Amino acid sequence: MKLATGWKDYKVIATANGEKLERIGGYTFLRPDPQVIWNTDKKLSDDVDAKYSRTENKSGEWKFKKNFKKSFVIERKNVKFHIEPMSFKHICLFPEQAVNWDIMTNLIKNRKGEVKVLNLFAYTGGASVVCALAGAKVTHVDASKSMNDIAKINASLNNIDNIRFILDDCKKFVEREIRRGNFYDAIIMDPPSFGRGPKGETWKIEEDIFSFVKLTAKLLSDNPLFVLINSYTTGLQPTVMANILNTTIKRNGGKVEVYEVGLPTEEKGVVLPCGCSAIMTFEK
């Protein structure tokens, strides 16, 4: 497992009974986490600045203390990120993805010449921002206008102007790029378990991921750098993701690494698992 370290304003304090207690930018948060199926002797306090609770209809709602600021900025390695509690317990950021940000940053910085990056299912643009800061020319694609809007805020916070933002269904965008003859040196995808495009398109990861990766592989340039897939879906185990990359991308020198991604906690012996990633890199 690779752990996301180096955060200045984020930490997991404790985990128990389906919840995680976090400190984010000076505020305490209590949120559900489906990976936390264990319990500890230490009861998590609900006297926090922001708490997300499930309701009877399986949705949820946030409750805040009066002094809580609904949006603020945190940093990691001098990169700024917009934080804002949203529906489905999200905070506009997945801090564990810092693992992949560091890997991609090093790959881009070590490649001579321009690197064109395609970030699919790009959410609020954490990967887009760090790749752009590393010097890449980034195309950011997401079907949600609100997520794209926050990604633009993240770009502005970091004085970035080399990201192209696209509001579109990812599969349809890829199909158009293939017809246009456009190519990318690096491809990132962080697909949801289930999603809908702006025109009602549906996405189910177990049914669609193989054909989607196979399709997207057609966009790789003649001198590719990497392809990275991240997943929170338990059905997509690391070996499954490695098999998908190895059977869809047949390029000389392609080497796959798979790993769990996690967050350290302040609890002795406890790490919070946060899904897994698979990356194919290409030797020179």
Tab-separated table of C-alpha atoms in Angstrom, residues 84-279:
chain	number	residue	atom	x	y	z
A	84	GLU	CA	-16.323	22.843	0.346
A	85	PRO	CA	-18.731	20.280	1.861
A	86	MET	CA	-21.041	18.958	-0.857
A	87	SER	CA	-23.690	16.295	-1.256
A	88	PHE	CA	-22.762	12.613	-0.868
A	89	LYS	CA	-20.347	13.582	1.966
A	90	HIS	CA	-17.729	14.902	-0.450
A	91	ILE	CA	-15.430	17.840	0.362
A	92	CYS	CA	-14.295	18.575	-3.250
A	93	LEU	CA	-11.045	16.661	-2.705
A	94	PHE	CA	-9.781	13.099	-2.299
A	95	PRO	CA	-6.617	13.613	-0.196
A	96	GLU	CA	-5.373	10.047	-0.741
A	97	GLN	CA	-4.822	10.839	-4.422
A	98	ALA	CA	-1.667	12.668	-3.388
A	99	VAL	CA	-0.003	9.267	-3.892
A	100	ASN	CA	-0.752	9.399	-7.610
A	101	TRP	CA	-0.068	13.124	-7.908
A	102	ASP	CA	3.532	12.565	-6.786
A	103	ILE	CA	4.040	9.685	-9.219
A	104	MET	CA	2.639	11.652	-12.165
A	105	THR	CA	4.560	14.802	-11.258
A	106	ASN	CA	7.875	12.928	-11.280
A	107	LEU	CA	7.121	11.222	-14.597
A	108	ILE	CA	6.185	14.505	-16.289
A	109	LYS	CA	9.157	16.432	-14.924
A	110	ASN	CA	11.564	13.715	-16.068
A	111	ARG	CA	10.232	13.663	-19.635
A	112	LYS	CA	11.943	16.036	-22.050
A	113	GLY	CA	9.619	18.120	-24.192
A	114	GLU	CA	5.909	18.844	-23.962
A	115	VAL	CA	3.617	16.286	-22.324
A	116	LYS	CA	-0.058	16.248	-23.287
A	117	VAL	CA	-2.262	14.837	-20.509
A	118	LEU	CA	-5.898	13.746	-20.768
A	119	ASN	CA	-7.708	13.578	-17.413
A	120	LEU	CA	-11.038	11.735	-17.675
A	121	PHE	CA	-13.729	11.714	-14.961
A	122	ALA	CA	-11.559	14.532	-13.668
A	123	TYR	CA	-13.803	15.667	-10.765
A	124	THR	CA	-12.457	18.864	-9.165
A	125	GLY	CA	-9.138	18.684	-10.927
A	126	GLY	CA	-6.571	17.697	-8.321
A	127	ALA	CA	-4.665	15.627	-10.883
A	128	SER	CA	-5.186	18.278	-13.564
A	129	VAL	CA	-3.652	20.953	-11.361
A	130	VAL	CA	-0.578	18.996	-10.281
A	131	CYS	CA	0.104	17.792	-13.835
A	132	ALA	CA	-0.187	21.353	-15.141
A	133	LEU	CA	2.154	22.617	-12.420
A	134	ALA	CA	4.638	19.927	-13.465
A	135	GLY	CA	4.623	21.464	-16.946
A	136	ALA	CA	2.074	19.359	-18.820
A	137	LYS	CA	-0.587	20.624	-21.187
A	138	VAL	CA	-3.784	19.227	-19.650
A	139	THR	CA	-7.238	18.473	-21.034
A	140	HIS	CA	-9.706	18.044	-18.169
A	141	VAL	CA	-13.002	16.239	-18.911
A	142	ASP	CA	-15.972	15.773	-16.583
A	143	ALA	CA	-19.723	15.526	-17.152
A	144	SER	CA	-20.594	17.677	-14.112
A	145	LYS	CA	-20.679	21.454	-14.523
A	146	SER	CA	-20.380	22.015	-10.777
A	147	MET	CA	-17.236	19.837	-10.594
A	148	ASN	CA	-15.707	21.639	-13.563
A	149	ASP	CA	-16.463	24.971	-11.922
A	150	ILE	CA	-14.580	23.939	-8.782
A	151	ALA	CA	-11.709	22.592	-10.900
A	152	LYS	CA	-11.453	26.044	-12.462
A	153	ILE	CA	-11.271	27.535	-8.962
A	154	ASN	CA	-8.396	25.167	-8.146
A	155	ALA	CA	-6.608	26.205	-11.329
A	156	SER	CA	-7.071	29.879	-10.456
A	157	LEU	CA	-5.807	29.347	-6.894
A	158	ASN	CA	-2.564	28.037	-8.374
A	159	ASN	CA	-2.276	30.618	-11.182
A	160	ILE	CA	-2.641	27.939	-13.869
A	161	ASP	CA	-3.712	28.756	-17.413
A	162	ASN	CA	-2.631	25.615	-19.318
A	163	ILE	CA	-5.703	23.442	-18.604
A	164	ARG	CA	-8.451	22.977	-21.185
A	165	PHE	CA	-11.769	22.310	-19.408
A	166	ILE	CA	-14.343	20.156	-21.213
A	167	LEU	CA	-17.912	19.564	-19.982
A	168	ASP	CA	-18.881	16.299	-21.650
A	169	ASP	CA	-19.574	12.603	-21.330
A	170	CYS	CA	-16.109	11.028	-21.246
A	171	LYS	CA	-16.830	8.246	-23.723
A	172	LYS	CA	-18.326	10.620	-26.291
A	173	PHE	CA	-15.385	12.978	-25.908
A	174	VAL	CA	-12.908	10.145	-26.448
A	175	GLU	CA	-14.781	9.007	-29.558
A	176	ARG	CA	-14.634	12.526	-30.993
A	177	GLU	CA	-10.936	12.876	-30.224
A	178	ILE	CA	-10.257	9.609	-32.068
A	179	ARG	CA	-12.123	10.918	-35.126
A	180	ARG	CA	-10.187	14.206	-34.920
A	181	GLY	CA	-6.887	12.379	-34.824
A	182	ASN	CA	-5.788	13.876	-31.509
A	183	PHE	CA	-3.314	12.054	-29.292
A	184	TYR	CA	-2.075	12.272	-25.702
A	185	ASP	CA	1.137	11.196	-24.000
A	186	ALA	CA	-0.544	10.439	-20.681
A	187	ILE	CA	-4.082	9.397	-19.778
A	188	ILE	CA	-5.640	9.503	-16.304
A	189	MET	CA	-9.042	8.111	-15.423
A	190	ASP	CA	-10.836	7.979	-12.085
A	191	PRO	CA	-14.229	6.554	-13.070
A	192	PRO	CA	-17.158	6.444	-10.658
A	193	SER	CA	-18.865	3.177	-9.774
A	194	PHE	CA	-22.016	4.569	-11.387
A	195	GLY	CA	-22.692	7.810	-13.176
A	196	ARG	CA	-24.803	9.689	-15.661
A	197	GLY	CA	-23.692	12.020	-18.417
A	198	PRO	CA	-25.274	15.414	-19.166
A	199	LYS	CA	-27.696	13.787	-21.633
A	200	GLY	CA	-28.637	10.806	-19.498
A	201	GLU	CA	-25.766	8.533	-20.516
A	202	THR	CA	-25.186	5.781	-17.954
A	203	TRP	CA	-21.920	4.372	-16.683
A	204	LYS	CA	-21.483	1.142	-14.674
A	205	ILE	CA	-17.833	0.527	-13.962
A	206	GLU	CA	-17.794	-3.289	-13.897
A	207	GLU	CA	-19.646	-3.426	-17.234
A	208	ASP	CA	-17.959	-0.524	-19.019
A	209	ILE	CA	-14.383	-0.139	-17.811
A	210	PHE	CA	-12.705	-2.721	-20.075
A	211	SER	CA	-14.232	-1.452	-23.311
A	212	PHE	CA	-13.619	2.148	-22.232
A	213	VAL	CA	-9.908	1.599	-21.564
A	214	LYS	CA	-9.595	-0.263	-24.866
A	215	LEU	CA	-11.236	2.655	-26.666
A	216	THR	CA	-9.186	5.288	-24.858
A	217	ALA	CA	-5.923	3.477	-25.657
A	218	LYS	CA	-6.405	4.635	-29.264
A	219	LEU	CA	-5.588	8.159	-28.085
A	220	LEU	CA	-2.073	7.295	-26.906
A	221	SER	CA	0.700	9.042	-28.783
A	222	ASP	CA	3.612	7.251	-30.436
A	223	ASN	CA	5.759	8.197	-27.438
A	224	PRO	CA	3.464	7.537	-24.456
A	225	LEU	CA	4.417	8.327	-20.868
A	226	PHE	CA	1.782	6.653	-18.676
A	227	VAL	CA	-1.800	5.473	-18.305
A	228	LEU	CA	-3.265	5.560	-14.799
A	229	ILE	CA	-6.557	4.117	-13.570
A	230	ASN	CA	-7.861	4.751	-10.071
A	231	SER	CA	-10.854	3.025	-8.531
A	232	TYR	CA	-12.740	3.045	-5.246
A	233	THR	CA	-14.895	0.095	-6.362
A	234	THR	CA	-14.109	-3.020	-4.318
A	235	GLY	CA	-14.934	-5.262	-7.292
A	236	LEU	CA	-11.988	-3.831	-9.226
A	237	GLN	CA	-9.128	-5.444	-7.363
A	238	PRO	CA	-5.570	-4.407	-8.251
A	239	THR	CA	-4.932	-7.532	-10.318
A	240	VAL	CA	-8.140	-6.952	-12.292
A	241	MET	CA	-6.979	-3.443	-13.155
A	242	ALA	CA	-3.537	-4.738	-14.151
A	243	ASN	CA	-5.147	-7.311	-16.421
A	244	ILE	CA	-7.249	-4.603	-18.066
A	245	LEU	CA	-4.190	-2.481	-18.838
A	246	ASN	CA	-2.113	-5.421	-20.062
A	247	THR	CA	-4.832	-6.684	-22.402
A	248	THR	CA	-5.953	-3.346	-23.826
A	249	ILE	CA	-2.656	-1.470	-24.227
A	250	LYS	CA	-0.113	-3.418	-26.226
A	251	ARG	CA	2.948	-1.190	-26.506
A	252	ASN	CA	6.595	-2.149	-26.306
A	253	GLY	CA	8.076	-1.273	-22.952
A	254	GLY	CA	4.764	-0.963	-21.124
A	255	LYS	CA	5.131	-1.965	-17.475
A	256	VAL	CA	2.248	-2.123	-14.982
A	257	GLU	CA	2.378	-1.411	-11.268
A	258	VAL	CA	-0.692	-1.905	-9.063
A	259	TYR	CA	-1.130	-0.824	-5.470
A	260	GLU	CA	-3.626	0.033	-2.781
A	261	VAL	CA	-3.922	3.703	-1.847
A	262	GLY	CA	-4.388	4.739	1.763
A	263	LEU	CA	-4.240	7.476	4.362
A	264	PRO	CA	-2.251	7.291	7.597
A	265	THR	CA	-4.189	7.905	10.800
A	266	GLU	CA	-3.223	9.020	14.296
A	267	GLU	CA	-4.281	5.605	15.585
A	268	LYS	CA	-1.506	3.115	16.239
A	269	GLY	CA	-1.491	0.363	13.655
A	270	VAL	CA	-4.475	1.688	11.684
A	271	VAL	CA	-4.360	2.784	8.047
A	272	LEU	CA	-7.451	3.925	6.154
A	273	PRO	CA	-7.725	2.090	2.793
A	274	CYS	CA	-8.986	4.275	-0.061
A	275	GLY	CA	-9.199	2.059	-3.129
A	276	CYS	CA	-6.488	1.045	-5.549
A	277	SER	CA	-4.631	2.274	-8.600
A	278	ALA	CA	-2.894	0.760	-11.609
A	279	ILE	CA	-0.361	2.609	-13.724
